mmCIF file of C-alpha atoms and ligand atoms in Angstrom:
data_model
loop_
_atom_site.group_PDB
_atom_site.id
_atom_site.type_symbol
_atom_site.label_atom_id
_atom_site.label_comp_id
_atom_site.label_asym_id
_atom_site.label_seq_id
_atom_site.Cartn_x
_atom_site.Cartn_y
_atom_site.Cartn_z
ATOM 1 C CA MET A 1 0.000 0.000 0.000
ATOM 2 C CA LEU A 2 1.046 3.596 -0.403
ATOM 3 C CA GLY A 3 1.080 3.834 3.379
ATOM 4 C CA GLY A 4 0.808 6.856 5.631
ATOM 5 C CA GLY A 5 -0.623 9.072 2.881
ATOM 6 C CA VAL A 6 -2.677 11.804 4.515
ATOM 7 C CA GLY A 7 -4.491 14.501 2.573
ATOM 8 C CA PRO A 8 -6.709 14.971 -0.440
ATOM 9 C CA ARG A 9 -5.057 12.443 -2.783
ATOM 10 C CA GLY A 10 -5.541 8.728 -2.147
ATOM 11 C CA SER A 11 -6.787 9.201 1.369
ATOM 12 C CA THR A 12 -9.071 6.165 1.240
ATOM 13 C CA ALA A 13 -8.405 2.671 -0.076
ATOM 14 C CA ALA A 14 -10.973 3.204 -2.857
ATOM 15 C CA ALA A 15 -9.405 6.510 -3.872
ATOM 16 C CA GLN A 16 -5.957 4.904 -3.872
ATOM 17 C CA THR A 17 -7.229 2.124 -6.135
ATOM 18 C CA ALA A 18 -8.743 4.627 -8.582
ATOM 19 C CA GLU A 19 -5.576 6.695 -8.543
ATOM 20 C CA THR A 20 -3.238 3.775 -9.221
ATOM 21 C CA ALA A 21 -5.588 2.437 -11.940
ATOM 22 C CA SER A 22 -5.332 5.767 -13.728
ATOM 23 C CA ALA A 23 -1.538 5.807 -13.273
ATOM 24 C CA ALA A 24 -1.447 2.236 -14.613
ATOM 25 C CA LEU A 25 -3.404 3.241 -17.728
ATOM 26 C CA ASP A 26 -0.879 5.986 -18.265
ATOM 27 C CA VAL A 27 1.944 3.392 -18.092
ATOM 28 C CA LEU A 28 0.111 1.193 -20.628
ATOM 29 C CA ARG A 29 -0.406 4.107 -23.018
ATOM 30 C CA LYS A 30 3.288 4.941 -22.971
ATOM 31 C CA SER A 31 4.806 1.468 -23.204
ATOM 32 C CA ILE A 32 3.955 -1.650 -25.206
ATOM 33 C CA SER A 33 2.781 -4.274 -22.732
ATOM 34 C CA VAL A 34 3.297 -7.984 -23.380
ATOM 35 C CA ASP A 35 2.166 -11.246 -21.848
ATOM 36 C CA VAL A 36 5.271 -13.205 -22.884
ATOM 37 C CA HIS A 37 3.630 -16.637 -22.518
ATOM 38 C CA THR A 38 -0.065 -17.366 -22.833
ATOM 39 C CA HIS A 39 -2.469 -19.885 -24.330
ATOM 40 C CA GLY A 40 -5.226 -17.279 -24.425
ATOM 41 C CA GLY A 41 -7.415 -18.491 -21.569
ATOM 42 C CA THR A 42 -10.256 -20.995 -21.440
ATOM 43 C CA SER A 43 -11.310 -20.531 -25.084
ATOM 44 C CA GLY A 44 -7.741 -20.167 -26.304
ATOM 45 C CA ILE A 45 -5.337 -22.157 -28.420
ATOM 46 C CA THR A 46 -5.136 -25.184 -26.110
ATOM 47 C CA SER A 47 -8.931 -25.459 -25.857
ATOM 48 C CA GLN A 48 -11.346 -27.142 -28.268
ATOM 49 C CA ALA A 49 -13.086 -23.812 -28.863
ATOM 50 C CA PRO A 50 -13.410 -22.524 -32.412
ATOM 51 C CA PRO A 51 -11.601 -19.260 -33.215
ATOM 52 C CA ASN A 52 -13.382 -16.512 -31.240
ATOM 53 C CA ASP A 53 -13.290 -12.875 -30.097
ATOM 54 C CA ALA A 54 -12.645 -13.512 -26.398
ATOM 55 C CA LEU A 55 -8.899 -12.922 -26.490
ATOM 56 C CA ALA A 56 -9.089 -9.609 -28.376
ATOM 57 C CA ASN A 57 -11.962 -8.406 -26.194
ATOM 58 C CA GLY A 58 -10.146 -9.262 -22.964
ATOM 59 C CA MET A 59 -6.963 -7.557 -24.152
ATOM 60 C CA LEU A 60 -8.908 -4.412 -25.079
ATOM 61 C CA ALA A 61 -10.715 -4.413 -21.724
ATOM 62 C CA GLY A 62 -7.482 -4.547 -19.737
ATOM 63 C CA SER A 63 -5.271 -2.549 -22.155
ATOM 64 C CA LEU A 64 -2.903 -5.433 -22.855
ATOM 65 C CA ALA A 65 -1.142 -4.676 -26.164
ATOM 66 C CA VAL A 66 0.543 -7.994 -27.034
ATOM 67 C CA ALA A 67 -0.025 -11.668 -26.257
ATOM 68 C CA CYS A 68 2.662 -14.223 -27.121
ATOM 69 C CA LEU A 69 0.136 -16.912 -28.041
ATOM 70 C CA ALA A 70 1.679 -20.352 -27.665
ATOM 71 C CA ASP A 71 0.549 -23.458 -29.488
ATOM 72 C CA VAL A 72 1.458 -26.660 -27.640
ATOM 73 C CA PRO A 73 2.508 -29.337 -30.169
ATOM 74 C CA ASP A 74 2.696 -32.123 -27.554
ATOM 75 C CA GLY A 75 -0.770 -31.219 -26.208
ATOM 76 C CA PRO A 76 -2.429 -34.379 -27.631
ATOM 77 C CA ILE A 77 -0.209 -36.720 -25.609
ATOM 78 C CA LEU A 78 -0.150 -34.770 -22.318
ATOM 79 C CA GLY A 79 -2.073 -35.756 -19.245
ATOM 80 C CA ARG A 80 -1.738 -36.362 -15.531
ATOM 81 C CA ASN A 81 -0.262 -39.641 -14.345
ATOM 82 C CA ALA A 82 -1.538 -41.627 -11.343
ATOM 83 C CA ALA A 83 0.313 -39.245 -9.004
ATOM 84 C CA GLY A 84 -1.400 -36.234 -10.636
ATOM 85 C CA VAL A 85 1.809 -34.970 -12.275
ATOM 86 C CA LEU A 86 1.506 -33.474 -15.778
ATOM 87 C CA GLY A 87 3.615 -35.127 -18.452
ATOM 88 C CA ALA A 88 3.649 -37.024 -21.739
ATOM 89 C CA LEU A 89 1.559 -40.160 -21.271
ATOM 90 C CA ARG A 90 2.813 -41.931 -24.399
ATOM 91 C CA THR A 91 5.320 -41.691 -27.198
ATOM 92 C CA PRO A 92 3.892 -39.730 -30.133
ATOM 93 C CA GLU A 93 3.372 -41.418 -33.489
ATOM 94 C CA PRO A 94 5.790 -40.141 -36.167
ATOM 95 C CA GLY A 95 4.357 -36.924 -37.611
ATOM 96 C CA GLN A 96 1.521 -36.744 -35.051
ATOM 97 C CA LEU A 97 2.712 -33.632 -33.216
ATOM 98 C CA TYR A 98 3.722 -31.915 -36.463
ATOM 99 C CA LYS A 99 0.234 -32.454 -37.883
ATOM 100 C CA TYR A 100 -1.404 -31.142 -34.708
ATOM 101 C CA HIS A 101 0.911 -28.092 -34.690
ATOM 102 C CA LEU A 102 -0.040 -27.268 -38.309
ATOM 103 C CA GLY A 103 -3.738 -27.465 -37.362
ATOM 104 C CA ARG A 104 -3.155 -24.991 -34.526
ATOM 105 C CA LEU A 105 -1.398 -22.621 -36.958
ATOM 106 C CA ASP A 106 -4.560 -22.703 -39.102
ATOM 107 C CA TRP A 107 -6.580 -21.824 -35.963
ATOM 108 C CA VAL A 108 -4.296 -18.813 -35.370
ATOM 109 C CA ASP A 109 -4.710 -17.730 -39.015
ATOM 110 C CA GLU A 110 -8.486 -17.621 -38.420
ATOM 111 C CA MET A 111 -8.025 -15.635 -35.183
ATOM 112 C CA VAL A 112 -5.973 -13.070 -37.110
ATOM 113 C CA ALA A 113 -8.295 -12.983 -40.133
ATOM 114 C CA HIS A 114 -11.621 -12.656 -38.316
ATOM 115 C CA HIS A 115 -11.297 -12.155 -34.559
ATOM 116 C CA GLY A 116 -9.733 -8.786 -33.881
ATOM 117 C CA LEU A 117 -6.054 -9.659 -33.516
ATOM 118 C CA ARG A 118 -3.117 -8.393 -35.539
ATOM 119 C CA ARG A 119 -0.172 -10.699 -36.040
ATOM 120 C CA ALA A 120 3.146 -8.926 -35.411
ATOM 121 C CA LEU A 121 6.122 -10.076 -37.461
ATOM 122 C CA SER A 122 8.508 -7.347 -36.339
ATOM 123 C CA ALA A 123 9.012 -4.741 -33.630
ATOM 124 C CA ALA A 124 7.677 -2.142 -36.089
ATOM 125 C CA ASP A 125 4.417 -4.145 -36.322
ATOM 126 C CA LEU A 126 4.137 -4.184 -32.515
ATOM 127 C CA GLU A 127 4.718 -0.431 -32.358
ATOM 128 C CA ALA A 128 2.144 0.295 -35.072
ATOM 129 C CA ALA A 129 -0.511 -1.921 -33.468
ATOM 130 C CA HIS A 130 0.042 -0.327 -30.060
ATOM 131 C CA ALA A 131 -0.142 3.174 -31.525
ATOM 132 C CA ALA A 132 -3.440 2.283 -33.222
ATOM 133 C CA GLY A 133 -4.871 0.587 -30.114
ATOM 134 C CA HIS A 134 -5.154 -2.831 -31.819
ATOM 135 C CA PRO A 135 -4.377 -5.934 -29.736
ATOM 136 C CA SER A 136 -1.670 -8.005 -31.370
ATOM 137 C CA ILE A 137 -0.130 -11.432 -31.029
ATOM 138 C CA VAL A 138 3.357 -12.818 -31.398
ATOM 139 C CA GLY A 139 3.094 -16.352 -32.808
ATOM 140 C CA ASP A 140 4.661 -18.691 -30.261
ATOM 141 C CA VAL A 141 5.256 -22.443 -29.993
ATOM 142 C CA GLU A 142 5.733 -24.202 -26.646
ATOM 143 C CA GLY A 143 8.152 -27.056 -27.355
ATOM 144 C CA LEU A 144 9.889 -27.877 -30.639
ATOM 145 C CA ASP A 145 8.721 -31.480 -30.441
ATOM 146 C CA PHE A 146 7.246 -31.169 -33.931
ATOM 147 C CA LEU A 147 10.647 -30.734 -35.609
ATOM 148 C CA GLU A 148 11.570 -34.441 -35.450
ATOM 149 C CA GLY A 149 15.117 -33.460 -36.427
ATOM 150 C CA LYS A 150 13.971 -31.435 -39.454
ATOM 151 C CA LEU A 151 15.226 -27.855 -39.182
ATOM 152 C CA GLU A 152 13.301 -26.901 -42.331
ATOM 153 C CA ARG A 153 10.136 -27.158 -40.200
ATOM 154 C CA LEU A 154 11.519 -24.315 -38.064
ATOM 155 C CA GLU A 155 11.932 -22.240 -41.204
ATOM 156 C CA GLN A 156 8.377 -23.131 -42.218
ATOM 157 C CA ALA A 157 7.103 -21.985 -38.792
ATOM 158 C CA HIS A 158 8.799 -18.632 -39.425
ATOM 159 C CA GLN A 159 7.087 -18.377 -42.818
ATOM 160 C CA ARG A 160 3.758 -19.094 -41.083
ATOM 161 C CA GLY A 161 4.316 -16.074 -38.801
ATOM 162 C CA ILE A 162 5.845 -17.650 -35.687
ATOM 163 C CA ARG A 163 8.426 -15.383 -34.058
ATOM 164 C CA HIS A 164 8.972 -17.009 -30.652
ATOM 165 C CA VAL A 165 9.766 -20.672 -29.895
ATOM 166 C CA GLN A 166 10.416 -22.694 -26.760
ATOM 167 C CA LEU A 167 12.970 -25.505 -27.093
ATOM 168 C CA VAL A 168 11.501 -28.162 -24.791
ATOM 169 C CA HIS A 169 8.252 -28.925 -22.965
ATOM 170 C CA TYR A 170 7.030 -32.223 -21.422
ATOM 171 C CA THR A 171 7.978 -34.650 -24.190
ATOM 172 C CA PRO A 172 11.503 -36.063 -24.432
ATOM 173 C CA ASN A 173 13.136 -34.681 -27.575
ATOM 174 C CA ASP A 174 16.596 -34.580 -29.144
ATOM 175 C CA ILE A 175 17.197 -30.908 -28.215
ATOM 176 C CA GLY A 176 17.834 -31.112 -24.474
ATOM 177 C CA ASP A 177 16.645 -32.158 -21.040
ATOM 178 C CA PHE A 178 13.541 -30.639 -19.440
ATOM 179 C CA GLN A 179 12.844 -29.965 -15.761
ATOM 180 C CA THR A 180 10.115 -32.517 -15.147
ATOM 181 C CA GLY A 181 11.651 -35.403 -17.116
ATOM 182 C CA VAL A 182 14.421 -37.943 -16.778
ATOM 183 C CA VAL A 183 17.842 -36.458 -17.597
ATOM 184 C CA THR A 184 19.102 -38.271 -20.698
ATOM 185 C CA HIS A 185 21.277 -35.710 -22.490
ATOM 186 C CA GLN A 186 23.129 -34.014 -19.603
ATOM 187 C CA GLY A 187 21.867 -30.694 -20.919
ATOM 188 C CA LEU A 188 21.696 -29.328 -24.466
ATOM 189 C CA THR A 189 22.567 -31.698 -27.331
ATOM 190 C CA SER A 190 24.711 -30.661 -30.298
ATOM 191 C CA TYR A 191 21.479 -30.671 -32.346
ATOM 192 C CA GLY A 192 19.962 -28.422 -29.640
ATOM 193 C CA ALA A 193 22.886 -26.013 -30.080
ATOM 194 C CA GLU A 194 22.184 -26.021 -33.814
ATOM 195 C CA VAL A 195 18.529 -25.172 -33.083
ATOM 196 C CA VAL A 196 19.563 -22.209 -30.878
ATOM 197 C CA ARG A 197 21.782 -20.906 -33.678
ATOM 198 C CA ALA A 198 18.952 -21.426 -36.189
ATOM 199 C CA CYS A 199 16.618 -19.380 -33.943
ATOM 200 C CA HIS A 200 19.113 -16.524 -34.036
ATOM 201 C CA ARG A 201 19.636 -16.827 -37.787
ATOM 202 C CA LEU A 202 15.949 -17.031 -38.734
ATOM 203 C CA GLY A 203 14.776 -14.402 -36.221
ATOM 204 C CA PHE A 204 12.937 -16.075 -33.327
ATOM 205 C CA VAL A 205 12.875 -15.206 -29.655
ATOM 206 C CA CYS A 206 14.519 -18.317 -28.158
ATOM 207 C CA ASP A 207 12.615 -19.388 -25.036
ATOM 208 C CA VAL A 208 14.276 -21.816 -22.595
ATOM 209 C CA ALA A 209 11.327 -22.284 -20.226
ATOM 210 C CA HIS A 210 10.957 -25.893 -18.985
ATOM 211 C CA ALA A 211 14.642 -26.645 -19.717
ATOM 212 C CA THR A 212 16.864 -27.963 -16.919
ATOM 213 C CA GLU A 213 19.448 -25.661 -15.365
ATOM 214 C CA ASP A 214 22.204 -27.583 -17.236
ATOM 215 C CA THR A 215 20.364 -27.225 -20.558
ATOM 216 C CA VAL A 216 19.935 -23.492 -19.921
ATOM 217 C CA LYS A 217 23.563 -22.923 -18.933
ATOM 218 C CA GLN A 218 24.733 -24.718 -22.073
ATOM 219 C CA ALA A 219 22.268 -22.741 -24.218
ATOM 220 C CA VAL A 220 23.665 -19.542 -22.676
ATOM 221 C CA LYS A 221 27.142 -20.543 -23.898
ATOM 222 C CA VAL A 222 25.847 -21.029 -27.444
ATOM 223 C CA ALA A 223 23.590 -17.953 -27.488
ATOM 224 C CA THR A 224 24.753 -14.761 -29.144
ATOM 225 C CA LYS A 225 21.435 -12.971 -28.493
ATOM 226 C CA PRO A 226 19.354 -12.467 -25.330
ATOM 227 C CA LEU A 227 17.409 -15.544 -24.195
ATOM 228 C CA LEU A 228 13.928 -15.614 -22.705
ATOM 229 C CA LEU A 229 12.691 -17.912 -19.942
ATOM 230 C CA SER A 230 9.012 -17.168 -20.291
ATOM 231 C CA HIS A 231 7.140 -18.679 -17.341
ATOM 232 C CA THR A 232 8.422 -19.668 -13.928
ATOM 233 C CA ALA A 233 8.987 -18.307 -10.411
ATOM 234 C CA LEU A 234 11.949 -18.226 -8.062
ATOM 235 C CA SER A 235 12.657 -21.517 -6.325
ATOM 236 C CA GLY A 236 10.940 -21.675 -2.927
ATOM 237 C CA SER A 237 9.011 -18.454 -3.710
ATOM 238 C CA PRO A 238 7.400 -17.296 -0.434
ATOM 239 C CA ALA A 239 4.899 -15.252 -2.480
ATOM 240 C CA MET A 240 3.658 -18.405 -4.257
ATOM 241 C CA GLY A 241 3.647 -20.467 -1.095
ATOM 242 C CA PRO A 242 3.214 -24.239 -1.184
ATOM 243 C CA THR A 243 2.729 -25.388 -4.799
ATOM 244 C CA PRO A 244 2.837 -28.544 -6.909
ATOM 245 C CA LEU A 245 4.973 -26.529 -9.370
ATOM 246 C CA THR A 246 8.268 -26.570 -7.411
ATOM 247 C CA ALA A 247 9.993 -28.669 -10.116
ATOM 248 C CA ARG A 248 9.254 -25.858 -12.583
ATOM 249 C CA GLN A 249 10.631 -23.069 -10.396
ATOM 250 C CA ILE A 250 14.246 -21.953 -10.979
ATOM 251 C CA SER A 251 17.275 -21.396 -8.747
ATOM 252 C CA ARG A 252 19.031 -18.058 -8.370
ATOM 253 C CA ASP A 253 21.930 -19.260 -10.556
ATOM 254 C CA HIS A 254 19.543 -20.499 -13.240
ATOM 255 C CA ALA A 255 17.902 -17.050 -13.258
ATOM 256 C CA ARG A 256 21.229 -15.203 -13.340
ATOM 257 C CA ALA A 257 22.344 -17.236 -16.379
ATOM 258 C CA ILE A 258 19.404 -15.802 -18.377
ATOM 259 C CA ALA A 259 20.081 -12.252 -17.171
ATOM 260 C CA GLU A 260 23.729 -12.575 -18.291
ATOM 261 C CA THR A 261 22.548 -12.851 -21.911
ATOM 262 C CA GLY A 262 20.647 -9.572 -21.536
ATOM 263 C CA GLY A 263 17.494 -11.685 -21.482
ATOM 264 C CA ALA A 264 14.358 -11.733 -19.366
ATOM 265 C CA ILE A 265 12.449 -14.083 -17.062
ATOM 266 C CA GLY A 266 8.664 -14.184 -17.141
ATOM 267 C CA ILE A 267 6.756 -14.803 -13.931
ATOM 268 C CA TRP A 268 3.651 -16.995 -14.303
ATOM 269 C CA HIS A 269 0.329 -16.095 -12.651
ATOM 270 C CA PHE A 270 0.020 -19.006 -10.218
ATOM 271 C CA PHE A 271 -0.129 -16.783 -7.130
ATOM 272 C CA PRO A 272 -3.005 -16.414 -4.655
ATOM 273 C CA SER A 273 -3.609 -12.721 -5.526
ATOM 274 C CA LEU A 274 -2.291 -9.847 -7.679
ATOM 275 C CA GLU A 275 -0.477 -8.483 -4.585
ATOM 276 C CA LYS A 276 1.285 -11.836 -4.130
ATOM 277 C CA TYR A 277 2.039 -11.863 -7.859
ATOM 278 C CA VAL A 278 3.818 -8.515 -7.474
ATOM 279 C CA GLY A 279 5.705 -10.154 -4.586
ATOM 280 C CA GLY A 280 6.802 -12.836 -7.071
ATOM 281 C CA LEU A 281 8.060 -10.155 -9.493
ATOM 282 C CA LYS A 282 10.029 -8.527 -6.652
ATOM 283 C CA GLU A 283 11.602 -11.827 -5.580
ATOM 284 C CA MET A 284 12.971 -12.280 -9.099
ATOM 285 C CA ALA A 285 13.949 -8.602 -9.510
ATOM 286 C CA ASP A 286 15.959 -8.826 -6.273
ATOM 287 C CA VAL A 287 18.050 -11.622 -7.836
ATOM 288 C CA VAL A 288 18.492 -10.512 -11.462
ATOM 289 C CA GLY A 289 17.539 -6.820 -11.517
ATOM 290 C CA VAL A 290 14.238 -5.274 -12.544
ATOM 291 C CA GLU A 291 15.370 -4.966 -16.178
ATOM 292 C CA HIS A 292 15.368 -8.778 -16.515
ATOM 293 C CA VAL A 293 11.843 -9.524 -15.267
ATOM 294 C CA CYS A 294 8.640 -9.743 -17.315
ATOM 295 C CA VAL A 295 5.129 -11.220 -17.199
ATOM 296 C CA GLY A 296 4.386 -14.652 -18.702
ATOM 297 C CA THR A 297 1.068 -15.690 -17.211
ATOM 298 C CA ASP A 298 0.657 -19.143 -18.827
ATOM 299 C CA GLN A 299 -3.102 -18.511 -19.010
ATOM 300 C CA GLN A 300 -5.129 -21.498 -20.080
ATOM 301 C CA VAL A 301 -7.592 -23.533 -18.057
ATOM 302 C CA THR A 302 -5.738 -23.539 -14.756
ATOM 303 C CA PRO A 303 -6.952 -20.866 -12.334
ATOM 304 C CA GLY A 304 -4.426 -18.112 -11.616
ATOM 305 C CA SER A 305 -4.288 -14.532 -10.410
ATOM 306 C CA LEU A 306 -4.626 -13.167 -13.972
ATOM 307 C CA GLN A 307 -7.048 -15.556 -15.632
ATOM 308 C CA ASP A 308 -8.914 -12.672 -17.245
ATOM 309 C CA TYR A 309 -7.110 -9.966 -19.253
ATOM 310 C CA SER A 310 -9.511 -7.289 -18.054
ATOM 311 C CA GLN A 311 -7.341 -7.559 -14.896
ATOM 312 C CA TRP A 312 -4.161 -6.545 -16.778
ATOM 313 C CA VAL A 313 -4.431 -2.855 -15.883
ATOM 314 C CA HIS A 314 -5.050 -3.858 -12.258
ATOM 315 C CA LEU A 315 -1.862 -5.921 -12.299
ATOM 316 C CA VAL A 316 0.090 -2.844 -13.383
ATOM 317 C CA ALA A 317 -1.708 -0.817 -10.693
ATOM 318 C CA ALA A 318 -0.670 -3.461 -8.132
ATOM 319 C CA MET A 319 2.951 -3.076 -9.325
ATOM 320 C CA LEU A 320 2.733 0.675 -8.676
ATOM 321 C CA ARG A 321 1.131 0.172 -5.241
ATOM 322 C CA GLY A 322 3.817 -2.425 -4.505
ATOM 323 C CA GLY A 323 6.570 0.162 -4.945
ATOM 324 C CA PHE A 324 7.692 -0.184 -8.580
ATOM 325 C CA THR A 325 8.126 3.171 -10.330
ATOM 326 C CA PRO A 326 6.023 3.802 -13.466
ATOM 327 C CA GLU A 327 9.150 3.263 -15.594
ATOM 328 C CA GLU A 328 9.929 -0.053 -13.868
ATOM 329 C CA ALA A 329 6.311 -1.191 -14.170
ATOM 330 C CA GLY A 330 6.348 -0.338 -17.898
ATOM 331 C CA ASN A 331 9.530 -2.335 -18.410
ATOM 332 C CA ILE A 332 8.258 -5.374 -16.490
ATOM 333 C CA ALA A 333 4.896 -5.206 -18.256
ATOM 334 C CA GLY A 334 6.535 -5.223 -21.706
ATOM 335 C CA GLY A 335 9.641 -3.076 -22.176
ATOM 336 C CA ASN A 336 12.034 -5.824 -21.130
ATOM 337 C CA TYR A 337 10.467 -8.308 -23.556
ATOM 338 C CA MET A 338 10.566 -5.680 -26.326
ATOM 339 C CA ARG A 339 14.332 -5.388 -25.793
ATOM 340 C CA VAL A 340 14.709 -9.174 -26.237
ATOM 341 C CA PHE A 341 12.320 -9.201 -29.236
ATOM 342 C CA ARG A 342 14.138 -6.351 -31.006
ATOM 343 C CA ALA A 343 17.494 -8.100 -30.589
ATOM 344 C CA ALA A 344 16.165 -11.491 -31.702
ATOM 345 C CA VAL A 345 13.605 -10.624 -34.388
ATOM 346 C CA GLY A 346 14.246 -6.988 -35.350
HETATM 347 ZN ZN1 ZN B 401 4.743 -24.341 -19.820
#
């Protein structure tokens, strides 16, 4: 809270809320805000829903400029095992995940053609859409499990408008080890290193979410551009509290490795409240610096503190109430991702 404020401005809790909401809108007018990892909520890309207006409407309601909308190629084989832990339940058939991924790209094409979203292929596109007040998406893929060793499929994804890719997810692949799986590669493979270089060459944001600390540290050695780790929280996060997601949290060293590349770490929305979420941002900022923290909600069906984008402006208001300056809030809400995007995509 602002604390101790006496006088005409913000002298009641309601007045403080109104005041920070207006300050938050000002932040969102000045800077391009980005959810760096989302599936677009309950009727989004991981749902069975047909293409629809919900995402654009929610973004407009909360003044969110950009959603990095992630298709999940291994979605068809994911589920919870007997212990309730999410993972790949079977080995995919050859071509199965590639085919599913292509179907999801068609779904995104429909969203862009008829449902109020612009697809950004460059930083200039993001700037133009923000200036015009149009919500936009960055095409994103969570897990390169559809490549099956064929780098030309990465090039094809670029031609289809994808500008952001995550190396690994829940399905064992030949790129590197992931946090919730059995370690088989001792980090990044030589093919994985080739994929990182291909991301740089083709112009993708390279996202190392879900990768093990060893995979990330080896990717950092290969990387010549800033890396993104789009959705996580600091290991043992007091703001999150007890959670089944501890295996997906990251250590201080893991976080620092990303910051060393000039990159950014997105904090997911699995916190009990927006205030606690801001606590999660602060925990990470204390380790890597505020210029390396961003917002990657991971919105889909799971409840979280930002399940509805009409809350976006209230998240920024909570950042301001929590002690971030307007400039810091603008950078966390999008500026830091824009720096990574400009370096990686142009
Ligand atoms: Zn994920």
